[in-house]
PDB file of C-alpha atoms in Angstrom:
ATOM      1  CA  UNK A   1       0.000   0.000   0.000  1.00 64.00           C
ATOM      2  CA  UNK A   2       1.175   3.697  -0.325  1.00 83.00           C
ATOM      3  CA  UNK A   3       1.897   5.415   2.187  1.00 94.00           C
ATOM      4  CA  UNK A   4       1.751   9.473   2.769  1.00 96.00           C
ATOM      5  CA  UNK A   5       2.776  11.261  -0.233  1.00 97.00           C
ATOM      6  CA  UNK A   6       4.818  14.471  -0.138  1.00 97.00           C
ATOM      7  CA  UNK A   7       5.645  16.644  -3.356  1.00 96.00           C
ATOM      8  CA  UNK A   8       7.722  18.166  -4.052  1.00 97.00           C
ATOM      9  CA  UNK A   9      10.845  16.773  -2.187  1.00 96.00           C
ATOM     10  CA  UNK A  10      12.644  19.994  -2.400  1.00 97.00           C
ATOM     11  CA  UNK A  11      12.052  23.245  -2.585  1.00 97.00           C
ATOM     12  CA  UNK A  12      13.933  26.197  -3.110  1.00 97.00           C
ATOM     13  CA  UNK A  13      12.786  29.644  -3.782  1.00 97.00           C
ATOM     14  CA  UNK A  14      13.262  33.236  -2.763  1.00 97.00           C
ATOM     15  CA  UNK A  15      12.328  35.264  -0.290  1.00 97.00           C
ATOM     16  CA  UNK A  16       8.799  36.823  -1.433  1.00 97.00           C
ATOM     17  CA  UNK A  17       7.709  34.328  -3.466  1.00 97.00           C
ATOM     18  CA  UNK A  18       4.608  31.721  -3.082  1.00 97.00           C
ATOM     19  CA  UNK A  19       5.505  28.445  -2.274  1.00 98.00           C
ATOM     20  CA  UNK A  20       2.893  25.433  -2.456  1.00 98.00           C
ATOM     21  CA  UNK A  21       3.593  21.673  -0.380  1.00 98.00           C
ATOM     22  CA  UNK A  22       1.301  18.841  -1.933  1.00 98.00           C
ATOM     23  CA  UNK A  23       0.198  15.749   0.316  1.00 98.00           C
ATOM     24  CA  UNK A  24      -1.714  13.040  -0.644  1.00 98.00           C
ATOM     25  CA  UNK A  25      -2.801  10.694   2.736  1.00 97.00           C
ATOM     26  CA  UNK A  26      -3.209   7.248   3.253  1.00 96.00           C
ATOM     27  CA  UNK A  27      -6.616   5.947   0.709  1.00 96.00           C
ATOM     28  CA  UNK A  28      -9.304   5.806   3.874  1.00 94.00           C
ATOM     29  CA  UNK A  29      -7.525   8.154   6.240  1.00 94.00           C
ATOM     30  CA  UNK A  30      -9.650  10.678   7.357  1.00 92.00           C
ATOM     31  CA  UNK A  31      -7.673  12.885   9.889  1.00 94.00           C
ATOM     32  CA  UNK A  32      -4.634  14.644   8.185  1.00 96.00           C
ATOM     33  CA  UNK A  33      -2.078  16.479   9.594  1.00 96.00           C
ATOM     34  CA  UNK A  34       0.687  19.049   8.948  1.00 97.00           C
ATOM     35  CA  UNK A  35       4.241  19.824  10.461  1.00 97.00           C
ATOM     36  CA  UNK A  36       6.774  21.497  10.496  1.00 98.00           C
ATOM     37  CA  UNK A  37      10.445  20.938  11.817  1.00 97.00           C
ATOM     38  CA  UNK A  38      13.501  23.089  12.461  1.00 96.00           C
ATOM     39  CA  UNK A  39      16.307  23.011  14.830  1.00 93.00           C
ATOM     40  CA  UNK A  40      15.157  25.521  16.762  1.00 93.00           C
ATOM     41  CA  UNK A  41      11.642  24.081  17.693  1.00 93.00           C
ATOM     42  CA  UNK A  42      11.590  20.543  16.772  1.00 95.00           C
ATOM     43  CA  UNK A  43       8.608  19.050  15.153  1.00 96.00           C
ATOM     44  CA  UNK A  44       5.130  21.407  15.302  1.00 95.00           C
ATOM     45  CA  UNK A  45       1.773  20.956  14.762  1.00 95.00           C
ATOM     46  CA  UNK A  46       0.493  23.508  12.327  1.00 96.00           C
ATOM     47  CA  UNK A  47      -2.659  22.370  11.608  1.00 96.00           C
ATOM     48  CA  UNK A  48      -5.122  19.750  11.339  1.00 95.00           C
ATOM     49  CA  UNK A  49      -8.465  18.538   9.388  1.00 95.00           C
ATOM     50  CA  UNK A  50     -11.285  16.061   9.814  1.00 94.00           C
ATOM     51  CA  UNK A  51     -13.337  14.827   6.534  1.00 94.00           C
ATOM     52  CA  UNK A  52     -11.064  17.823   4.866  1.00 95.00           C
ATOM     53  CA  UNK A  53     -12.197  20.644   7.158  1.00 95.00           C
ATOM     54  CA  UNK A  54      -9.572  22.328   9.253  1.00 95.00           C
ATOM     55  CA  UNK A  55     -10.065  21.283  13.223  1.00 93.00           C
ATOM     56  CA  UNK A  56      -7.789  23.506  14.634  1.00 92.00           C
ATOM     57  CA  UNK A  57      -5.012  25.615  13.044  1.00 93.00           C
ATOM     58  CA  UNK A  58      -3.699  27.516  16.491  1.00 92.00           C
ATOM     59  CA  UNK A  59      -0.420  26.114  15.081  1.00 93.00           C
ATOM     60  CA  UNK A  60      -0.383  27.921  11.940  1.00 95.00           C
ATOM     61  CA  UNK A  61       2.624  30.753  12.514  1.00 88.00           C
ATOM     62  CA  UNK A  62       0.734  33.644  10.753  1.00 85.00           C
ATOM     63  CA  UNK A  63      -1.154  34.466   7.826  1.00 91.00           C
ATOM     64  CA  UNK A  64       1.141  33.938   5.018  1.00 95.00           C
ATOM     65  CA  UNK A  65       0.748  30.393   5.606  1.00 97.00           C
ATOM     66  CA  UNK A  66      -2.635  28.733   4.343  1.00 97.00           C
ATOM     67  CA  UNK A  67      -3.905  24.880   4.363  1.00 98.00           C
ATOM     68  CA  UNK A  68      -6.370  23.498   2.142  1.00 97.00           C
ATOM     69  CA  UNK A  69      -7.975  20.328   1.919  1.00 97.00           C
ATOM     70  CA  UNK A  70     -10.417  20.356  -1.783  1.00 96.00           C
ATOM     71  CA  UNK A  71     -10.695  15.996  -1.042  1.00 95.00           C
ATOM     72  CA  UNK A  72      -9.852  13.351   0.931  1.00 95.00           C
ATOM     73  CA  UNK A  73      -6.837  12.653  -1.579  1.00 95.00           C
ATOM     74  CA  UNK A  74      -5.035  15.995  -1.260  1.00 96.00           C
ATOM     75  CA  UNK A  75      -4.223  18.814   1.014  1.00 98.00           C
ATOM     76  CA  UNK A  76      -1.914  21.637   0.269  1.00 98.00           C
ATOM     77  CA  UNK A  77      -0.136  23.916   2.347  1.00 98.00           C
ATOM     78  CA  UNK A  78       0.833  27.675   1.110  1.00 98.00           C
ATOM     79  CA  UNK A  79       3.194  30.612   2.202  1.00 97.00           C
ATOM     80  CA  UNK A  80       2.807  33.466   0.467  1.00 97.00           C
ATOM     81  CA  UNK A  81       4.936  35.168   0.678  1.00 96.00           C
ATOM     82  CA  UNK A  82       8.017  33.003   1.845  1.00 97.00           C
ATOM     83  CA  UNK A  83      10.595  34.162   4.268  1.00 96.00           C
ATOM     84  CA  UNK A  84      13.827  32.704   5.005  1.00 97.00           C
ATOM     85  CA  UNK A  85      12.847  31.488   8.222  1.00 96.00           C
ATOM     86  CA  UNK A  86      10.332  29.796   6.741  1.00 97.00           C
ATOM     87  CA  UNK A  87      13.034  27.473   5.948  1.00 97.00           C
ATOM     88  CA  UNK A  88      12.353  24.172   7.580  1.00 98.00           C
ATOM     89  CA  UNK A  89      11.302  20.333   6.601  1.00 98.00           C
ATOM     90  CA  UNK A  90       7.412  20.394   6.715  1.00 98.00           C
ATOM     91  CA  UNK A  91       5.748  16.972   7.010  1.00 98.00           C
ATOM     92  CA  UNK A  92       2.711  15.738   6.305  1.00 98.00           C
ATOM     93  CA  UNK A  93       0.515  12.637   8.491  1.00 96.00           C
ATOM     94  CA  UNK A  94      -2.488  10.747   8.243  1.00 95.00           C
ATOM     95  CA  UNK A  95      -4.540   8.230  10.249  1.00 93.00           C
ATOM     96  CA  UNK A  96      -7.884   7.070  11.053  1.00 91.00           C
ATOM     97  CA  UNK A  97      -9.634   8.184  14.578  1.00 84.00           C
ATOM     98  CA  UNK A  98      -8.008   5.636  16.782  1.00 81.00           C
ATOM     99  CA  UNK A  99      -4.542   4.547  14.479  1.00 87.00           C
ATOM    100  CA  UNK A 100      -1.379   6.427  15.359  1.00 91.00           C
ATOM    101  CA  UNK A 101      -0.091   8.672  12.444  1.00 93.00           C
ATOM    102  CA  UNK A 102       1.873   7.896   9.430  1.00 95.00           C
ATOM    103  CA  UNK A 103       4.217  10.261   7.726  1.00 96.00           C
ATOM    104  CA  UNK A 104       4.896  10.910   4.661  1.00 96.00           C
ATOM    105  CA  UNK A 105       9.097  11.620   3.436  1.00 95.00           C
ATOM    106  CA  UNK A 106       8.751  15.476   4.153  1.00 97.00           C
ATOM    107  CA  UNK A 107       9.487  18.979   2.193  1.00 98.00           C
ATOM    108  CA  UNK A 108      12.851  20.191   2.572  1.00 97.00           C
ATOM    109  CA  UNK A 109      12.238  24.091   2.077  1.00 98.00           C
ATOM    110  CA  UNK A 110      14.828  26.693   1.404  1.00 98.00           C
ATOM    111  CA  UNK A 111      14.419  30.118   1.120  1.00 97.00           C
ATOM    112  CA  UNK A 112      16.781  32.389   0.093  1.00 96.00           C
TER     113      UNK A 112
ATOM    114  CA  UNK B   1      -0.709  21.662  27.878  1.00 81.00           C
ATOM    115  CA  UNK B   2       1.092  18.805  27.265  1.00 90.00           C
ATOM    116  CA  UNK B   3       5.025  18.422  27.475  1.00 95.00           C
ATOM    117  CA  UNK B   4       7.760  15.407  26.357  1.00 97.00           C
ATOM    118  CA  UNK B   5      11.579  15.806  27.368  1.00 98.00           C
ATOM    119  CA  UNK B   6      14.203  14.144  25.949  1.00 98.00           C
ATOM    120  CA  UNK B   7      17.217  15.269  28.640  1.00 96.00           C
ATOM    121  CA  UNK B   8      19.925  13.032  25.745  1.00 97.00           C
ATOM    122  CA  UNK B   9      20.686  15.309  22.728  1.00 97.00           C
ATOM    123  CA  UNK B  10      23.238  12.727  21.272  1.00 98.00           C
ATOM    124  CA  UNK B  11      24.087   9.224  22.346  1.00 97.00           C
ATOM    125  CA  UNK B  12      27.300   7.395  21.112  1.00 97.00           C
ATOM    126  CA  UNK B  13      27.744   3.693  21.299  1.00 97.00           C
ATOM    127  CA  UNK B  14      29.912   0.987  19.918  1.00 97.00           C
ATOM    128  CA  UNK B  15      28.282  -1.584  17.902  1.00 97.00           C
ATOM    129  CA  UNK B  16      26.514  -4.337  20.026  1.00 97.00           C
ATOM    130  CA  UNK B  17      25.935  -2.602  22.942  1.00 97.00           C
ATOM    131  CA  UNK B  18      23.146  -1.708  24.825  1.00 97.00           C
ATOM    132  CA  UNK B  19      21.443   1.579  24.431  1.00 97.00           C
ATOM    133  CA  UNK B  20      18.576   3.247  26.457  1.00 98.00           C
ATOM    134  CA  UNK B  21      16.577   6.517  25.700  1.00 98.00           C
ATOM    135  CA  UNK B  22      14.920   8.247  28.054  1.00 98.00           C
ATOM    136  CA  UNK B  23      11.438  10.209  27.493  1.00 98.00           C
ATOM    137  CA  UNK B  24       9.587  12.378  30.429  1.00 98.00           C
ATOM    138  CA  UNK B  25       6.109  13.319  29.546  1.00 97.00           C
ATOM    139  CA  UNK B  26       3.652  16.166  31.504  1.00 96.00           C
ATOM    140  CA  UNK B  27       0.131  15.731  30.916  1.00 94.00           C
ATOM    141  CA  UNK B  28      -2.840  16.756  32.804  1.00 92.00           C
ATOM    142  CA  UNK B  29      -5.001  13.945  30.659  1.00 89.00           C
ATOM    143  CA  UNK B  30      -5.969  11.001  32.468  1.00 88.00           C
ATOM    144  CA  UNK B  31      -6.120   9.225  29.078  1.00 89.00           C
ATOM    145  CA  UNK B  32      -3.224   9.298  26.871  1.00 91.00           C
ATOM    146  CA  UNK B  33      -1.249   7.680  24.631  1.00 91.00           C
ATOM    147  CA  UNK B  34       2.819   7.901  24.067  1.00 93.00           C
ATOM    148  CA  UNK B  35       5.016   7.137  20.944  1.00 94.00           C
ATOM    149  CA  UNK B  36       8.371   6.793  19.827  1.00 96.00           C
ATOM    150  CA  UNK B  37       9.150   7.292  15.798  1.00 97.00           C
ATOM    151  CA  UNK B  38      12.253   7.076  14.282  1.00 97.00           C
ATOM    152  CA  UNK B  39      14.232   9.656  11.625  1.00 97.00           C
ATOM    153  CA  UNK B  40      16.640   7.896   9.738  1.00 95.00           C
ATOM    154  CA  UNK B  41      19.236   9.713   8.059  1.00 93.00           C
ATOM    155  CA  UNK B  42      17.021   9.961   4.838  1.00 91.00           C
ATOM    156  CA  UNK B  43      14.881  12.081   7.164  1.00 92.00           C
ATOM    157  CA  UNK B  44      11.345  10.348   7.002  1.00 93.00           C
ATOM    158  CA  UNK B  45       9.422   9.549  10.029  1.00 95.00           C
ATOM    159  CA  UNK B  46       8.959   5.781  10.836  1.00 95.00           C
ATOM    160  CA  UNK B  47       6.442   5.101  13.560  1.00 94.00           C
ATOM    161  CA  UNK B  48       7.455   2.124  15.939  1.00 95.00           C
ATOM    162  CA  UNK B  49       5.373   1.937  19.012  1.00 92.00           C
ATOM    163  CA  UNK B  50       1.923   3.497  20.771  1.00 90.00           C
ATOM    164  CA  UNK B  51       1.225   2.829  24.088  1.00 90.00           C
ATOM    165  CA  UNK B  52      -2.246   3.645  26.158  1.00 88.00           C
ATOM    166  CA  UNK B  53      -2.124   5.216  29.486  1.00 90.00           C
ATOM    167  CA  UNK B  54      -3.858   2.224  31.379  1.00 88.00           C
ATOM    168  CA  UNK B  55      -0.991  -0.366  29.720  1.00 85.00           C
ATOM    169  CA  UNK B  56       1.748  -0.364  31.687  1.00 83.00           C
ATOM    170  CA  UNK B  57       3.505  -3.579  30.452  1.00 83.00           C
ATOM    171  CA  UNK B  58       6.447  -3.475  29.053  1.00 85.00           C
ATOM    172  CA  UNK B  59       6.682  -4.217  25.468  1.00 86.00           C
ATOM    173  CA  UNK B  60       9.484  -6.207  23.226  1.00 87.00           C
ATOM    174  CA  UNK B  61       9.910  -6.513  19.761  1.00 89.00           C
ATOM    175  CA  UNK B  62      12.833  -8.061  18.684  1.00 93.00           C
ATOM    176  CA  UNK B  63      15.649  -5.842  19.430  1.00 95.00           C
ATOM    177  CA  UNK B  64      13.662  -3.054  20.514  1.00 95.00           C
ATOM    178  CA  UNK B  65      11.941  -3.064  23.901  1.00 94.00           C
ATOM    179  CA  UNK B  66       9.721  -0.228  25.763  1.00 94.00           C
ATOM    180  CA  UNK B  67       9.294   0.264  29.408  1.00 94.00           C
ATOM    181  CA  UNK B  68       5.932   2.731  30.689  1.00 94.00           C
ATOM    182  CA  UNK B  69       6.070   3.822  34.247  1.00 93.00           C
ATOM    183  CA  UNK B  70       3.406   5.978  35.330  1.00 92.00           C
ATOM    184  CA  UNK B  71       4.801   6.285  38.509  1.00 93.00           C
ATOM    185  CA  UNK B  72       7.911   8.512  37.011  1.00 95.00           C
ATOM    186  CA  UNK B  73       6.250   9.536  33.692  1.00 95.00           C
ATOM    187  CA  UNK B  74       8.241   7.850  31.890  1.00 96.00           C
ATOM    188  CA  UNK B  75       8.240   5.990  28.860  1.00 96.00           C
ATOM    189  CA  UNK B  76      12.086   4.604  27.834  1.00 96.00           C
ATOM    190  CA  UNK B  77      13.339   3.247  24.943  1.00 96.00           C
ATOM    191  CA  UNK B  78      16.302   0.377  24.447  1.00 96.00           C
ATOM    192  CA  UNK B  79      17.577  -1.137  21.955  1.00 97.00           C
ATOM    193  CA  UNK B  80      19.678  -4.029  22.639  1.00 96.00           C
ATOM    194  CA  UNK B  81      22.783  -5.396  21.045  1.00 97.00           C
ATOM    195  CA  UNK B  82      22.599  -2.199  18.927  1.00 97.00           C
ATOM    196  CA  UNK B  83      23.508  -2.014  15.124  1.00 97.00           C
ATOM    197  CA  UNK B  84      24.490   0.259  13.117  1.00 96.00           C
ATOM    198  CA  UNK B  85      21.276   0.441  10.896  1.00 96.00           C
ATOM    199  CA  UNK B  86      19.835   1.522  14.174  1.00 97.00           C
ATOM    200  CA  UNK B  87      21.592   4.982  13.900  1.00 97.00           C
ATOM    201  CA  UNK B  88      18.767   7.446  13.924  1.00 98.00           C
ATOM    202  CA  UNK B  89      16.981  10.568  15.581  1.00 98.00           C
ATOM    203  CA  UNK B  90      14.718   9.058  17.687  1.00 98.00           C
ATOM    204  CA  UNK B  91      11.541  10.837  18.990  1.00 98.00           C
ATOM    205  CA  UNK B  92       8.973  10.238  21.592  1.00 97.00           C
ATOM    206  CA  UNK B  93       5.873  11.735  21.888  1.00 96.00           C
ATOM    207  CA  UNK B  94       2.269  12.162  23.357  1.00 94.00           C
ATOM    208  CA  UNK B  95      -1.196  12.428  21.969  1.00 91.00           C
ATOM    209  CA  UNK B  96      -4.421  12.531  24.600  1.00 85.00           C
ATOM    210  CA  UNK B  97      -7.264  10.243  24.203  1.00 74.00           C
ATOM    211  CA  UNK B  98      -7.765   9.909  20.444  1.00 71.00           C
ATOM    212  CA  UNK B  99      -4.687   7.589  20.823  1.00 65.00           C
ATOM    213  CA  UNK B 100      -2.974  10.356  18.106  1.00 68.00           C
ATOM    214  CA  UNK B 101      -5.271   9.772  15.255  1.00 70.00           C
ATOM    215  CA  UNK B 102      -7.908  12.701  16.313  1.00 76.00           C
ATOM    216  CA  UNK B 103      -4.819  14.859  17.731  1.00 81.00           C
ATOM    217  CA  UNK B 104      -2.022  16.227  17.165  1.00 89.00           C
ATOM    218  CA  UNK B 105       1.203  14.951  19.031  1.00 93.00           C
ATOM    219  CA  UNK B 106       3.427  16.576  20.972  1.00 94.00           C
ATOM    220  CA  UNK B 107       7.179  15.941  20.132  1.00 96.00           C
ATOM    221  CA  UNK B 108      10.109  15.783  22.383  1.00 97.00           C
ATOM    222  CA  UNK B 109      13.231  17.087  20.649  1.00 97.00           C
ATOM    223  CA  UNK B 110      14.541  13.451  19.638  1.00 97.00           C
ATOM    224  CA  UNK B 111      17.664  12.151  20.464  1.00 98.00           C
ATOM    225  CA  UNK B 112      20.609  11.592  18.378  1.00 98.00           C
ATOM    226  CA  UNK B 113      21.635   7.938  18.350  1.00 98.00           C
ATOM    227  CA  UNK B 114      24.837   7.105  16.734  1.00 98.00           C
ATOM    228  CA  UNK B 115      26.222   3.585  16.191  1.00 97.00           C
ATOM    229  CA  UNK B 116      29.999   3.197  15.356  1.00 96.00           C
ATOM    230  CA  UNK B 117      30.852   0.225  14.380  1.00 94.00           C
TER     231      UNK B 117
END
């Protein structure tokens, strides 16, 4: 079976511009998660959705960063615009009510 | 508000020996679960274990064995005879009653484990 799907692997972009992180969750997983690591805070929950609404986003840093969920195949997370310190791995999770999470490979983000 | 400390930053070990990682969890939940994942160098996240709040027995799975005190909030990971495949970050974390698939977790900061051989 396939597991969480990231895309892309890598990113790198510039400071000011709009960078987009795909997921696609487990088939059947109905909670999905996203995180975000960096040395200087470890892994974070920035947000989370049920049936592809958002449950709670208190995580989210500030509003350049947006999370969508259109299905239950796909979510996407936004920043617009990007900052270097945006620079971190951002990961993506899925599960059902009562499994643990799985994780998909991650984003690697750079900005310049 | 939940909390997970992992006092080791970086353990080093020869090949074969035993290792142990400590994890110290706060929670004002009387129902929670705690994890450990792993982060190979490629960087994904591999879950290994999930443990309720009401099972305390220790747990083995091959290599790999977990011991949950409630008493001392404390959930520790070893691995024994230790290999070098086994070099990872290693997290633990903790998730309230939804057993971490309705919540989010809460990460410690992981600890380094390095293998030499």
């Amino acid at each position: 079976d396939a597991g969480v799907i990231q895309s892309p692997r890598h990113e790198v972009t510039e400071m000011g511009q709009e960078v987009t992180l795909r997921c696609k969750p487990i088939s059947g997983h109905d909670y999905l998660f996203w995180y975000r690591q960096t040395m200087m805070r470890g892994l974070e929950l920035l947000i989370y959705f049920n049936n592809n609404v958002p449950i709670d986003d208190s995580g989210m840093p500030e509003d350049r960063f947006s999370a969508k969920m259109p299905n239950a195949s796909f979510s996407t997370l936004k920043i617009q615009p990007s900052e270097p310190r945006d620079s971190a791995v951002y990961f993506c999770a899925s599960s059902l009510m009562s499994s643990p999470q799985y994780f998909g490979a991650g984003t690697r983000l750079s900005v310049l | 508000a939940q909390k997970v400390t992992q006092a080791q930053t970086e353990i080093s070990v020869v090949e074969k020996e035993d290792v142990t990682l400590d994890c110290v969890y706060e929670t004002r939940d009387t129902t929670y679960y705690l994890f450990w994942y792993k982060q190979p160098p490629s960087g994904e996240l591999v879950f290994l274990i999930r443990r309720n709040s009401f099972d305390e027995q220790n747990e083995i799975s091959g290599r790999y064995s977990w011991n949950f005190q409630k008493s001392t909030s404390s959930f520790n990971f070893t691995i024994t005879a230790s290999q070098v495949v086994d070099s990872a970050v290693y997290f633990c974390a903790l998730s309230g009653y939804s057993g971490g698939g309705a919540d989010g977790l809460t990460f410690g900061k992981g600890t380094h484990l390095i293998i030499q051989p």
